[in-house]
Amino acid sequence: MAETDKSKQSSMHVMRGIKSQHDGMGTASVKKFTKKKPLSIDENMYVNEIRNGSRLHLAKAITFIESTVSDQQEIGQKLLKRLLPHTGNSIRIGITGVPGAGKSTFIEAFGKMLGDNGFRVAVLAIDPSSSVTGGSILGDKTRMEELARHPNAFIRPSPSAGTLGGVHKKSRETLMLCEAAGYDIILVETVGVGQSETIVRGMVDFFLLLALTGAGDELQGMKKGIMELADAIVVNKADGSNEKLAKKTVAEFKQILHFLAPSSPNWTTPALAVSSLYKIGLDTVWEKILAFKEAMEKNNVWQNRRKEQTIDWFKTMIVDKLYEDFFSSVEKKETMFYLEQLVRQEKVTVSQAVEELFSSNSKE
C-alpha cells in the first residue's frame, strides 16, 4: 500500500506480521508423525559378546527379556534361543530367609569367597515391588558394594513386579542368559520367606534357607512350609555374644529336621552356623553344596529335576499367556465391569459372576 493511503486505513486494520513456523505457515511447520520402526540389533554380535563375558551386553539382553515392549521381548527370546545350547552348566542356588536374616550380607561374603577362588558368580537379586506404585528400590548393588566391584561377579537386581513367589517371572530366562555368559554359580536371592516363596525351589538345584537365632516357636510355623523344601539351613550372625545362641538355634533346627522328610532323595538336610561378617563357616556351606551335587548326580536326580523344572516352567508360561490373552479382550473387560457392579450390589454371587464371565468367553 502506498504511503499516501495510510490515512485512509480503518482502525480495524491488522498489520501483516512476521511469518513463523509456529503460525502453521509453510511445509516446514507441519510435523509428520511416522510409525516408530521396530527395534533391531546385531544378533551375532550380541551372542558373541555375551559368550565372551561382556557384562554390558548381558545386561542389555536381560533388559530385553524383562521388557514389556513386544519388539524388545522378541529380541530377547531370539537371543535366548541362540544361547540355549550354552546353558545348564552352572550350579543354581536359591537363597531365601526372613527379612533381617542378612541375605545380602551372606550373599556378598559367600559370592566374594567363590569369586576369589576363581569361580564366576552371578547374583539375581529380587527386590519387592510396591503394590501401590509398582516401583522398586533395586538397591542390591549398593548393599553388595564389594561384590559388585569383583571382576568375577555380576549382580542383576530385578523387581518382583507383583509375581507371587518372590522372584521375577523372567528370572529363569535371566538365569539361563547368565549361564550362557559363562557364570559357574548362580545365586538367586528372593524377596523374603513364606509359603508363596516355594516357587524358587522350582528353578534352582540347591535351596538354602537363611535363619536367625532364637527362632523358638517360629520354627513350628516354618516347619510345614519352607523347611521341608530346604537342602540346607544356615543360621547367620553366629559371632560375638550371639555365637552361643546361634549354636543353640542350630541344635533346635536339627531336632526339627530329624522328623521331616528330606527335600531331596538320599540327602540329609544339614543345619549350619555361619558368620557372614567374619567370614566363618562359608567354606563349610560350599562343601555341603558340592557334596549335594555329587550325591544328586550319582542318583540321576540332578538332571531329572532340571527336566521336571523345565516342564513346570512350560506349564506356568501357558497359564501366564492365557491370563494375558483373557484380560486383553475389550469385550471381556466390559463384561467384567458389568459383573463387578452386580457383585457389589449383591445381585449375584461371586461364583455365578465367574461362571457368567467364562460362559460369555465361550460364546465369543
mmCIF file of C-alpha atoms in Angstrom:
data_model
loop_
_atom_site.group_PDB
_atom_site.id
_atom_site.type_symbol
_atom_site.label_atom_id
_atom_site.label_comp_id
_atom_site.label_asym_id
_atom_site.label_seq_id
_atom_site.Cartn_x
_atom_site.Cartn_y
_atom_site.Cartn_z
ATOM 1 C CA MET A 1 0.000 0.000 0.000
ATOM 2 C CA ALA A 2 1.300 3.464 -0.916
ATOM 3 C CA GLU A 3 2.451 5.857 1.824
ATOM 4 C CA THR A 4 -0.361 8.351 0.992
ATOM 5 C CA ASP A 5 -3.064 5.704 1.567
ATOM 6 C CA LYS A 6 -2.166 5.015 5.254
ATOM 7 C CA SER A 7 -4.508 7.804 6.464
ATOM 8 C CA LYS A 8 -7.460 6.020 4.862
ATOM 9 C CA GLN A 9 -6.884 2.727 6.772
ATOM 10 C CA SER A 10 -9.563 1.615 9.227
ATOM 11 C CA SER A 11 -8.770 1.271 12.926
ATOM 12 C CA MET A 12 -9.689 -2.421 12.472
ATOM 13 C CA HIS A 13 -6.749 -2.954 10.142
ATOM 14 C CA VAL A 14 -4.210 -5.551 11.304
ATOM 15 C CA MET A 15 -0.675 -5.303 10.022
ATOM 16 C CA ARG A 16 0.879 -8.355 8.471
ATOM 17 C CA GLY A 17 3.235 -9.991 10.963
ATOM 18 C CA ILE A 18 6.425 -11.981 10.529
ATOM 19 C CA LYS A 19 5.920 -15.499 9.298
ATOM 20 C CA SER A 20 6.952 -18.138 11.820
ATOM 21 C CA GLN A 21 6.895 -21.907 11.869
ATOM 22 C CA HIS A 22 4.592 -21.990 14.870
ATOM 23 C CA ASP A 23 1.988 -19.998 12.911
ATOM 24 C CA GLY A 24 1.321 -23.078 10.803
ATOM 25 C CA MET A 25 2.693 -21.435 7.652
ATOM 26 C CA GLY A 26 4.750 -23.345 5.175
ATOM 27 C CA THR A 27 5.511 -27.018 4.832
ATOM 28 C CA ALA A 28 8.371 -26.896 7.357
ATOM 29 C CA SER A 29 5.927 -26.197 10.199
ATOM 30 C CA VAL A 30 3.881 -29.352 9.649
ATOM 31 C CA LYS A 31 5.138 -32.240 11.773
ATOM 32 C CA LYS A 32 4.660 -35.627 10.232
ATOM 33 C CA PHE A 33 4.172 -38.413 12.755
ATOM 34 C CA THR A 34 5.599 -41.628 11.405
ATOM 35 C CA LYS A 35 5.272 -45.074 12.969
ATOM 36 C CA LYS A 36 8.298 -45.987 15.015
ATOM 37 C CA LYS A 37 10.394 -48.683 13.416
ATOM 38 C CA PRO A 38 10.752 -51.932 15.380
ATOM 39 C CA LEU A 39 13.974 -52.163 17.341
ATOM 40 C CA SER A 40 16.692 -54.231 15.689
ATOM 41 C CA ILE A 41 20.126 -55.339 16.887
ATOM 42 C CA ASP A 42 23.116 -57.256 15.545
ATOM 43 C CA GLU A 43 22.251 -60.675 16.974
ATOM 44 C CA ASN A 44 25.569 -62.267 16.016
ATOM 45 C CA MET A 45 27.473 -59.518 17.784
ATOM 46 C CA TYR A 46 25.314 -59.822 20.929
ATOM 47 C CA VAL A 47 25.677 -63.605 21.061
ATOM 48 C CA ASN A 48 29.462 -63.399 20.643
ATOM 49 C CA GLU A 49 29.820 -60.619 23.220
ATOM 50 C CA ILE A 50 27.708 -62.475 25.785
ATOM 51 C CA ARG A 51 29.657 -65.682 25.199
ATOM 52 C CA ASN A 52 32.871 -63.699 25.702
ATOM 53 C CA GLY A 53 31.648 -62.432 29.068
ATOM 54 C CA SER A 54 30.564 -58.885 28.240
ATOM 55 C CA ARG A 55 28.572 -57.637 31.231
ATOM 56 C CA LEU A 56 27.190 -54.748 29.191
ATOM 57 C CA HIS A 57 25.651 -56.968 26.509
ATOM 58 C CA LEU A 58 24.452 -59.473 29.109
ATOM 59 C CA ALA A 59 22.688 -56.673 30.997
ATOM 60 C CA LYS A 60 21.080 -55.406 27.785
ATOM 61 C CA ALA A 61 19.922 -58.909 26.851
ATOM 62 C CA ILE A 62 18.319 -59.305 30.295
ATOM 63 C CA THR A 63 16.582 -55.953 29.808
ATOM 64 C CA PHE A 64 15.137 -57.255 26.530
ATOM 65 C CA ILE A 65 13.923 -60.409 28.302
ATOM 66 C CA GLU A 66 12.279 -58.444 31.128
ATOM 67 C CA SER A 67 10.761 -55.792 28.859
ATOM 68 C CA THR A 68 7.016 -55.493 28.371
ATOM 69 C CA VAL A 69 7.532 -53.992 24.896
ATOM 70 C CA SER A 70 6.785 -56.590 22.208
ATOM 71 C CA ASP A 71 9.708 -55.929 19.862
ATOM 72 C CA GLN A 72 12.194 -55.977 22.765
ATOM 73 C CA GLN A 73 10.650 -59.180 24.097
ATOM 74 C CA GLU A 74 11.054 -60.751 20.658
ATOM 75 C CA ILE A 75 14.733 -59.781 20.530
ATOM 76 C CA GLY A 76 15.280 -61.228 23.997
ATOM 77 C CA GLN A 77 13.689 -64.542 23.041
ATOM 78 C CA LYS A 78 15.736 -64.773 19.829
ATOM 79 C CA LEU A 79 18.946 -64.211 21.760
ATOM 80 C CA LEU A 80 17.944 -66.778 24.377
ATOM 81 C CA LYS A 81 17.151 -69.361 21.706
ATOM 82 C CA ARG A 82 20.581 -68.939 20.126
ATOM 83 C CA LEU A 83 22.300 -69.107 23.511
ATOM 84 C CA LEU A 84 20.287 -72.118 24.736
ATOM 85 C CA PRO A 85 22.957 -74.702 23.770
ATOM 86 C CA HIS A 86 25.408 -72.943 26.090
ATOM 87 C CA THR A 87 23.172 -73.073 29.192
ATOM 88 C CA GLY A 88 22.853 -75.602 32.006
ATOM 89 C CA ASN A 89 26.470 -75.744 33.133
ATOM 90 C CA SER A 90 26.161 -73.839 36.398
ATOM 91 C CA ILE A 91 25.167 -74.638 39.962
ATOM 92 C CA ARG A 92 21.892 -72.839 40.685
ATOM 93 C CA ILE A 93 21.460 -71.874 44.321
ATOM 94 C CA GLY A 94 18.308 -70.305 45.730
ATOM 95 C CA ILE A 95 18.689 -68.276 48.925
ATOM 96 C CA THR A 96 15.705 -67.230 50.996
ATOM 97 C CA GLY A 97 15.053 -66.134 54.553
ATOM 98 C CA VAL A 98 13.036 -63.837 56.747
ATOM 99 C CA PRO A 99 13.711 -60.083 56.453
ATOM 100 C CA GLY A 100 16.658 -59.215 58.677
ATOM 101 C CA ALA A 101 18.313 -62.623 58.334
ATOM 102 C CA GLY A 102 21.177 -60.981 56.465
ATOM 103 C CA LYS A 103 20.625 -62.390 52.979
ATOM 104 C CA SER A 104 22.530 -59.622 51.197
ATOM 105 C CA THR A 105 25.420 -59.762 53.687
ATOM 106 C CA PHE A 106 25.641 -63.541 53.349
ATOM 107 C CA ILE A 107 25.469 -63.449 49.552
ATOM 108 C CA GLU A 108 28.174 -60.805 49.341
ATOM 109 C CA ALA A 109 30.530 -62.717 51.646
ATOM 110 C CA PHE A 110 29.747 -66.095 50.042
ATOM 111 C CA GLY A 111 29.946 -64.747 46.478
ATOM 112 C CA LYS A 112 33.217 -62.945 47.185
ATOM 113 C CA MET A 113 34.724 -66.143 48.591
ATOM 114 C CA LEU A 114 33.729 -68.058 45.472
ATOM 115 C CA GLY A 115 34.986 -65.273 43.205
ATOM 116 C CA ASP A 116 38.341 -65.207 44.997
ATOM 117 C CA ASN A 117 38.595 -68.952 44.350
ATOM 118 C CA GLY A 118 38.252 -68.408 40.607
ATOM 119 C CA PHE A 119 34.532 -69.072 40.165
ATOM 120 C CA ARG A 120 32.402 -66.674 38.139
ATOM 121 C CA VAL A 121 29.337 -65.760 40.208
ATOM 122 C CA ALA A 122 26.077 -64.181 39.040
ATOM 123 C CA VAL A 123 23.612 -62.841 41.612
ATOM 124 C CA LEU A 124 19.962 -62.410 40.655
ATOM 125 C CA ALA A 125 18.624 -60.245 43.446
ATOM 126 C CA ILE A 126 14.866 -59.746 43.540
ATOM 127 C CA ASP A 127 13.518 -56.619 45.249
ATOM 128 C CA PRO A 128 9.858 -56.333 46.281
ATOM 129 C CA SER A 129 7.748 -54.046 44.124
ATOM 130 C CA SER A 130 5.328 -51.587 45.661
ATOM 131 C CA SER A 131 1.717 -52.721 45.445
ATOM 132 C CA VAL A 132 0.750 -49.032 45.236
ATOM 133 C CA THR A 133 3.158 -47.517 42.719
ATOM 134 C CA GLY A 134 4.694 -50.667 41.239
ATOM 135 C CA GLY A 135 8.147 -49.205 41.888
ATOM 136 C CA SER A 136 11.156 -50.946 43.393
ATOM 137 C CA ILE A 137 14.314 -49.663 45.048
ATOM 138 C CA LEU A 138 16.711 -52.153 43.394
ATOM 139 C CA GLY A 139 19.444 -51.339 45.871
ATOM 140 C CA ASP A 140 21.299 -54.661 45.933
ATOM 141 C CA LYS A 141 24.337 -53.295 44.097
ATOM 142 C CA THR A 142 24.632 -50.741 46.883
ATOM 143 C CA ARG A 143 24.196 -53.332 49.630
ATOM 144 C CA MET A 144 26.728 -55.652 47.933
ATOM 145 C CA GLU A 145 29.229 -52.974 47.045
ATOM 146 C CA GLU A 146 32.354 -55.131 47.348
ATOM 147 C CA LEU A 147 30.897 -57.999 45.354
ATOM 148 C CA ALA A 148 29.626 -55.599 42.678
ATOM 149 C CA ARG A 149 33.222 -54.486 42.075
ATOM 150 C CA HIS A 150 34.609 -58.025 41.944
ATOM 151 C CA PRO A 151 35.892 -58.955 38.448
ATOM 152 C CA ASN A 152 34.305 -62.426 38.659
ATOM 153 C CA ALA A 153 30.873 -61.250 39.777
ATOM 154 C CA PHE A 154 27.737 -59.942 38.081
ATOM 155 C CA ILE A 155 24.780 -58.596 40.065
ATOM 156 C CA ARG A 156 21.396 -58.073 38.448
ATOM 157 C CA PRO A 157 18.661 -56.575 40.646
ATOM 158 C CA SER A 158 15.134 -57.039 39.321
ATOM 159 C CA PRO A 159 11.704 -56.086 40.665
ATOM 160 C CA SER A 160 9.349 -58.857 41.728
ATOM 161 C CA ALA A 161 6.719 -56.961 39.687
ATOM 162 C CA GLY A 162 3.891 -58.442 41.726
ATOM 163 C CA THR A 163 4.912 -62.022 40.968
ATOM 164 C CA LEU A 164 3.864 -64.474 43.663
ATOM 165 C CA GLY A 165 6.889 -66.465 44.704
ATOM 166 C CA GLY A 166 9.403 -63.741 45.407
ATOM 167 C CA VAL A 167 11.097 -63.996 42.025
ATOM 168 C CA HIS A 168 10.645 -62.110 38.793
ATOM 169 C CA LYS A 169 8.601 -64.027 36.196
ATOM 170 C CA LYS A 170 11.612 -63.821 33.851
ATOM 171 C CA SER A 171 14.139 -64.977 36.453
ATOM 172 C CA ARG A 172 14.520 -68.392 34.840
ATOM 173 C CA GLU A 173 15.396 -66.892 31.473
ATOM 174 C CA THR A 174 17.747 -64.386 33.099
ATOM 175 C CA LEU A 175 19.439 -67.280 34.876
ATOM 176 C CA MET A 176 19.989 -69.076 31.569
ATOM 177 C CA LEU A 177 21.492 -65.981 29.956
ATOM 178 C CA CYS A 178 23.978 -65.780 32.832
ATOM 179 C CA GLU A 179 24.892 -69.418 32.279
ATOM 180 C CA ALA A 180 25.487 -68.743 28.582
ATOM 181 C CA ALA A 181 27.782 -65.876 29.615
ATOM 182 C CA GLY A 182 29.972 -68.381 31.453
ATOM 183 C CA TYR A 183 28.939 -67.910 35.071
ATOM 184 C CA ASP A 184 29.647 -71.060 37.102
ATOM 185 C CA ILE A 185 27.397 -70.304 40.069
ATOM 186 C CA ILE A 186 24.044 -68.516 40.020
ATOM 187 C CA LEU A 187 22.749 -67.175 43.333
ATOM 188 C CA VAL A 188 19.050 -66.312 43.338
ATOM 189 C CA GLU A 189 18.025 -64.101 46.253
ATOM 190 C CA THR A 190 14.297 -63.993 46.894
ATOM 191 C CA VAL A 191 12.180 -61.274 48.494
ATOM 192 C CA GLY A 192 11.564 -63.000 51.814
ATOM 193 C CA VAL A 193 10.273 -66.251 53.229
ATOM 194 C CA GLY A 194 6.851 -67.903 53.310
ATOM 195 C CA GLN A 195 4.537 -70.334 51.589
ATOM 196 C CA SER A 196 4.386 -68.166 48.463
ATOM 197 C CA GLU A 197 8.167 -68.299 48.031
ATOM 198 C CA THR A 198 8.400 -72.013 47.419
ATOM 199 C CA ILE A 199 8.322 -71.323 43.682
ATOM 200 C CA VAL A 200 12.075 -70.679 43.870
ATOM 201 C CA ARG A 201 12.544 -74.395 44.583
ATOM 202 C CA GLY A 202 11.311 -74.979 41.044
ATOM 203 C CA MET A 203 14.181 -73.124 39.383
ATOM 204 C CA VAL A 204 17.303 -73.980 41.381
ATOM 205 C CA ASP A 205 19.384 -77.063 42.165
ATOM 206 C CA PHE A 206 20.128 -76.262 45.799
ATOM 207 C CA PHE A 207 17.731 -74.406 48.094
ATOM 208 C CA LEU A 208 19.227 -72.652 51.121
ATOM 209 C CA LEU A 209 17.196 -71.216 53.985
ATOM 210 C CA LEU A 210 18.866 -68.425 55.936
ATOM 211 C CA ALA A 211 17.605 -68.238 59.526
ATOM 212 C CA LEU A 212 18.041 -66.054 62.583
ATOM 213 C CA THR A 213 18.986 -67.031 66.104
ATOM 214 C CA GLY A 214 16.375 -67.576 68.790
ATOM 215 C CA ALA A 215 13.611 -68.641 66.390
ATOM 216 C CA GLY A 216 11.827 -70.550 69.171
ATOM 217 C CA ASP A 217 8.135 -71.121 68.412
ATOM 218 C CA GLU A 218 8.603 -69.654 64.937
ATOM 219 C CA LEU A 219 10.228 -72.962 63.952
ATOM 220 C CA GLN A 220 6.829 -74.637 64.169
ATOM 221 C CA GLY A 221 5.283 -72.074 61.859
ATOM 222 C CA MET A 222 8.035 -72.551 59.310
ATOM 223 C CA LYS A 223 8.127 -76.346 59.555
ATOM 224 C CA LYS A 224 5.430 -77.307 57.088
ATOM 225 C CA GLY A 225 6.277 -74.523 54.706
ATOM 226 C CA ILE A 226 9.804 -73.681 53.806
ATOM 227 C CA MET A 227 11.789 -76.137 55.949
ATOM 228 C CA GLU A 228 10.572 -79.171 54.034
ATOM 229 C CA LEU A 229 11.980 -77.689 50.844
ATOM 230 C CA ALA A 230 15.369 -76.609 52.176
ATOM 231 C CA ASP A 231 18.528 -78.525 51.218
ATOM 232 C CA ALA A 232 20.417 -76.697 53.968
ATOM 233 C CA ILE A 233 19.530 -74.334 56.800
ATOM 234 C CA VAL A 234 22.109 -71.702 57.669
ATOM 235 C CA VAL A 235 21.867 -69.748 60.913
ATOM 236 C CA ASN A 236 23.528 -66.415 60.177
ATOM 237 C CA LYS A 237 25.182 -63.869 62.503
ATOM 238 C CA ALA A 238 26.919 -66.537 64.591
ATOM 239 C CA ASP A 239 29.515 -64.182 66.042
ATOM 240 C CA GLY A 240 30.299 -62.248 69.220
ATOM 241 C CA SER A 241 27.760 -62.562 72.001
ATOM 242 C CA ASN A 242 25.329 -64.139 69.534
ATOM 243 C CA GLU A 243 27.555 -67.158 68.777
ATOM 244 C CA LYS A 244 26.302 -69.285 71.678
ATOM 245 C CA LEU A 245 22.673 -68.588 70.809
ATOM 246 C CA ALA A 246 23.360 -69.429 67.157
ATOM 247 C CA LYS A 247 24.681 -72.856 68.094
ATOM 248 C CA LYS A 248 21.601 -73.441 70.226
ATOM 249 C CA THR A 249 19.355 -72.473 67.282
ATOM 250 C CA VAL A 250 21.261 -74.888 65.022
ATOM 251 C CA ALA A 251 20.581 -77.679 67.520
ATOM 252 C CA GLU A 252 16.863 -76.800 67.528
ATOM 253 C CA PHE A 253 16.750 -76.940 63.738
ATOM 254 C CA LYS A 254 18.485 -80.315 63.708
ATOM 255 C CA GLN A 255 15.835 -81.709 66.058
ATOM 256 C CA ILE A 256 13.050 -80.459 63.807
ATOM 257 C CA LEU A 257 14.752 -81.736 60.628
ATOM 258 C CA HIS A 258 15.067 -85.175 62.175
ATOM 259 C CA PHE A 259 11.267 -85.552 61.970
ATOM 260 C CA LEU A 260 10.860 -84.133 58.460
ATOM 261 C CA ALA A 261 11.171 -85.929 55.152
ATOM 262 C CA PRO A 262 14.304 -84.791 53.283
ATOM 263 C CA SER A 263 13.768 -82.327 50.454
ATOM 264 C CA SER A 264 15.908 -84.436 48.119
ATOM 265 C CA PRO A 265 16.349 -88.234 47.952
ATOM 266 C CA ASN A 266 19.419 -89.707 49.660
ATOM 267 C CA TRP A 267 20.206 -86.403 51.331
ATOM 268 C CA THR A 268 20.080 -85.329 54.968
ATOM 269 C CA THR A 269 19.410 -81.614 55.299
ATOM 270 C CA PRO A 270 22.151 -80.058 57.438
ATOM 271 C CA ALA A 271 21.824 -77.073 59.787
ATOM 272 C CA LEU A 272 24.912 -74.860 59.974
ATOM 273 C CA ALA A 273 26.044 -71.734 61.800
ATOM 274 C CA VAL A 274 27.958 -69.028 59.910
ATOM 275 C CA SER A 275 29.208 -65.515 60.406
ATOM 276 C CA SER A 276 28.998 -63.520 57.191
ATOM 277 C CA LEU A 277 30.629 -60.592 58.959
ATOM 278 C CA TYR A 278 33.762 -62.530 59.945
ATOM 279 C CA LYS A 279 33.651 -64.995 57.002
ATOM 280 C CA ILE A 280 33.312 -68.004 59.316
ATOM 281 C CA GLY A 281 31.639 -71.191 58.088
ATOM 282 C CA LEU A 282 31.209 -70.097 54.466
ATOM 283 C CA ASP A 283 33.624 -72.749 53.197
ATOM 284 C CA THR A 284 31.593 -75.412 55.030
ATOM 285 C CA VAL A 285 28.420 -74.259 53.245
ATOM 286 C CA TRP A 286 30.199 -74.593 49.889
ATOM 287 C CA GLU A 287 31.447 -78.080 50.803
ATOM 288 C CA LYS A 288 27.874 -79.133 51.582
ATOM 289 C CA ILE A 289 26.688 -77.799 48.220
ATOM 290 C CA LEU A 290 29.388 -79.752 46.365
ATOM 291 C CA ALA A 291 28.544 -82.901 48.355
ATOM 292 C CA PHE A 292 24.872 -82.399 47.469
ATOM 293 C CA LYS A 293 25.702 -82.043 43.756
ATOM 294 C CA GLU A 294 27.782 -85.226 43.821
ATOM 295 C CA ALA A 295 25.027 -87.187 45.586
ATOM 296 C CA MET A 296 22.292 -85.954 43.227
ATOM 297 C CA GLU A 297 24.328 -86.656 40.073
ATOM 298 C CA LYS A 298 25.147 -90.129 41.329
ATOM 299 C CA ASN A 299 21.423 -90.945 41.569
ATOM 300 C CA ASN A 300 20.466 -89.062 38.349
ATOM 301 C CA VAL A 301 18.367 -86.665 40.421
ATOM 302 C CA TRP A 302 20.284 -83.556 39.264
ATOM 303 C CA GLN A 303 19.359 -83.711 35.570
ATOM 304 C CA ASN A 304 15.930 -85.278 36.088
ATOM 305 C CA ARG A 305 14.974 -82.480 38.480
ATOM 306 C CA ARG A 306 16.046 -79.872 35.947
ATOM 307 C CA LYS A 307 13.948 -81.515 33.230
ATOM 308 C CA GLU A 308 10.911 -81.542 35.512
ATOM 309 C CA GLN A 309 11.530 -77.890 36.362
ATOM 310 C CA THR A 310 11.542 -77.046 32.653
ATOM 311 C CA ILE A 311 8.188 -78.784 32.145
ATOM 312 C CA ASP A 312 6.735 -76.960 35.171
ATOM 313 C CA TRP A 313 8.048 -73.697 33.736
ATOM 314 C CA PHE A 314 6.383 -74.533 30.401
ATOM 315 C CA LYS A 315 3.035 -75.083 32.133
ATOM 316 C CA THR A 316 3.404 -71.894 34.158
ATOM 317 C CA MET A 317 4.078 -69.901 30.997
ATOM 318 C CA ILE A 318 0.912 -71.347 29.432
ATOM 319 C CA VAL A 319 -1.134 -70.105 32.392
ATOM 320 C CA ASP A 320 0.520 -66.673 32.169
ATOM 321 C CA LYS A 321 -0.245 -66.463 28.452
ATOM 322 C CA LEU A 322 -3.872 -67.487 28.945
ATOM 323 C CA TYR A 323 -4.225 -64.868 31.687
ATOM 324 C CA GLU A 324 -2.707 -62.183 29.477
ATOM 325 C CA ASP A 325 -4.864 -63.062 26.460
ATOM 326 C CA PHE A 326 -8.017 -63.302 28.562
ATOM 327 C CA PHE A 327 -7.716 -59.844 30.076
ATOM 328 C CA SER A 328 -6.544 -58.198 26.854
ATOM 329 C CA SER A 329 -10.035 -58.636 25.387
ATOM 330 C CA VAL A 330 -12.066 -55.398 25.326
ATOM 331 C CA GLU A 331 -15.327 -57.348 25.430
ATOM 332 C CA LYS A 332 -14.102 -59.290 28.426
ATOM 333 C CA LYS A 333 -13.174 -56.120 30.296
ATOM 334 C CA GLU A 334 -16.626 -54.680 29.666
ATOM 335 C CA THR A 335 -18.293 -57.885 30.859
ATOM 336 C CA MET A 336 -16.108 -57.904 33.956
ATOM 337 C CA PHE A 337 -17.023 -54.309 34.770
ATOM 338 C CA TYR A 338 -20.727 -55.130 34.444
ATOM 339 C CA LEU A 339 -20.413 -58.235 36.620
ATOM 340 C CA GLU A 340 -18.380 -56.349 39.220
ATOM 341 C CA GLN A 341 -21.295 -53.960 39.692
ATOM 342 C CA LEU A 342 -23.683 -56.871 40.163
ATOM 343 C CA VAL A 343 -21.373 -58.444 42.748
ATOM 344 C CA ARG A 344 -21.064 -55.128 44.608
ATOM 345 C CA GLN A 345 -24.852 -54.832 44.674
ATOM 346 C CA GLU A 346 -25.084 -58.461 45.851
ATOM 347 C CA LYS A 347 -27.366 -59.306 42.936
ATOM 348 C CA VAL A 348 -25.218 -62.320 42.014
ATOM 349 C CA THR A 349 -22.729 -64.434 43.908
ATOM 350 C CA VAL A 350 -19.039 -64.390 43.022
ATOM 351 C CA SER A 351 -19.267 -67.949 41.689
ATOM 352 C CA GLN A 352 -22.206 -67.008 39.456
ATOM 353 C CA ALA A 353 -20.319 -63.984 38.138
ATOM 354 C CA VAL A 354 -17.287 -66.110 37.280
ATOM 355 C CA GLU A 355 -19.470 -68.689 35.538
ATOM 356 C CA GLU A 356 -21.114 -65.921 33.522
ATOM 357 C CA LEU A 357 -17.739 -64.443 32.612
ATOM 358 C CA PHE A 358 -16.405 -67.721 31.279
ATOM 359 C CA SER A 359 -19.642 -68.662 29.545
ATOM 360 C CA SER A 360 -19.552 -65.328 27.718
ATOM 361 C CA ASN A 361 -15.979 -66.137 26.755
ATOM 362 C CA SER A 362 -17.030 -69.403 25.128
ATOM 363 C CA LYS A 363 -19.741 -67.637 23.112
ATOM 364 C CA GLU A 364 -17.326 -65.117 21.609
#
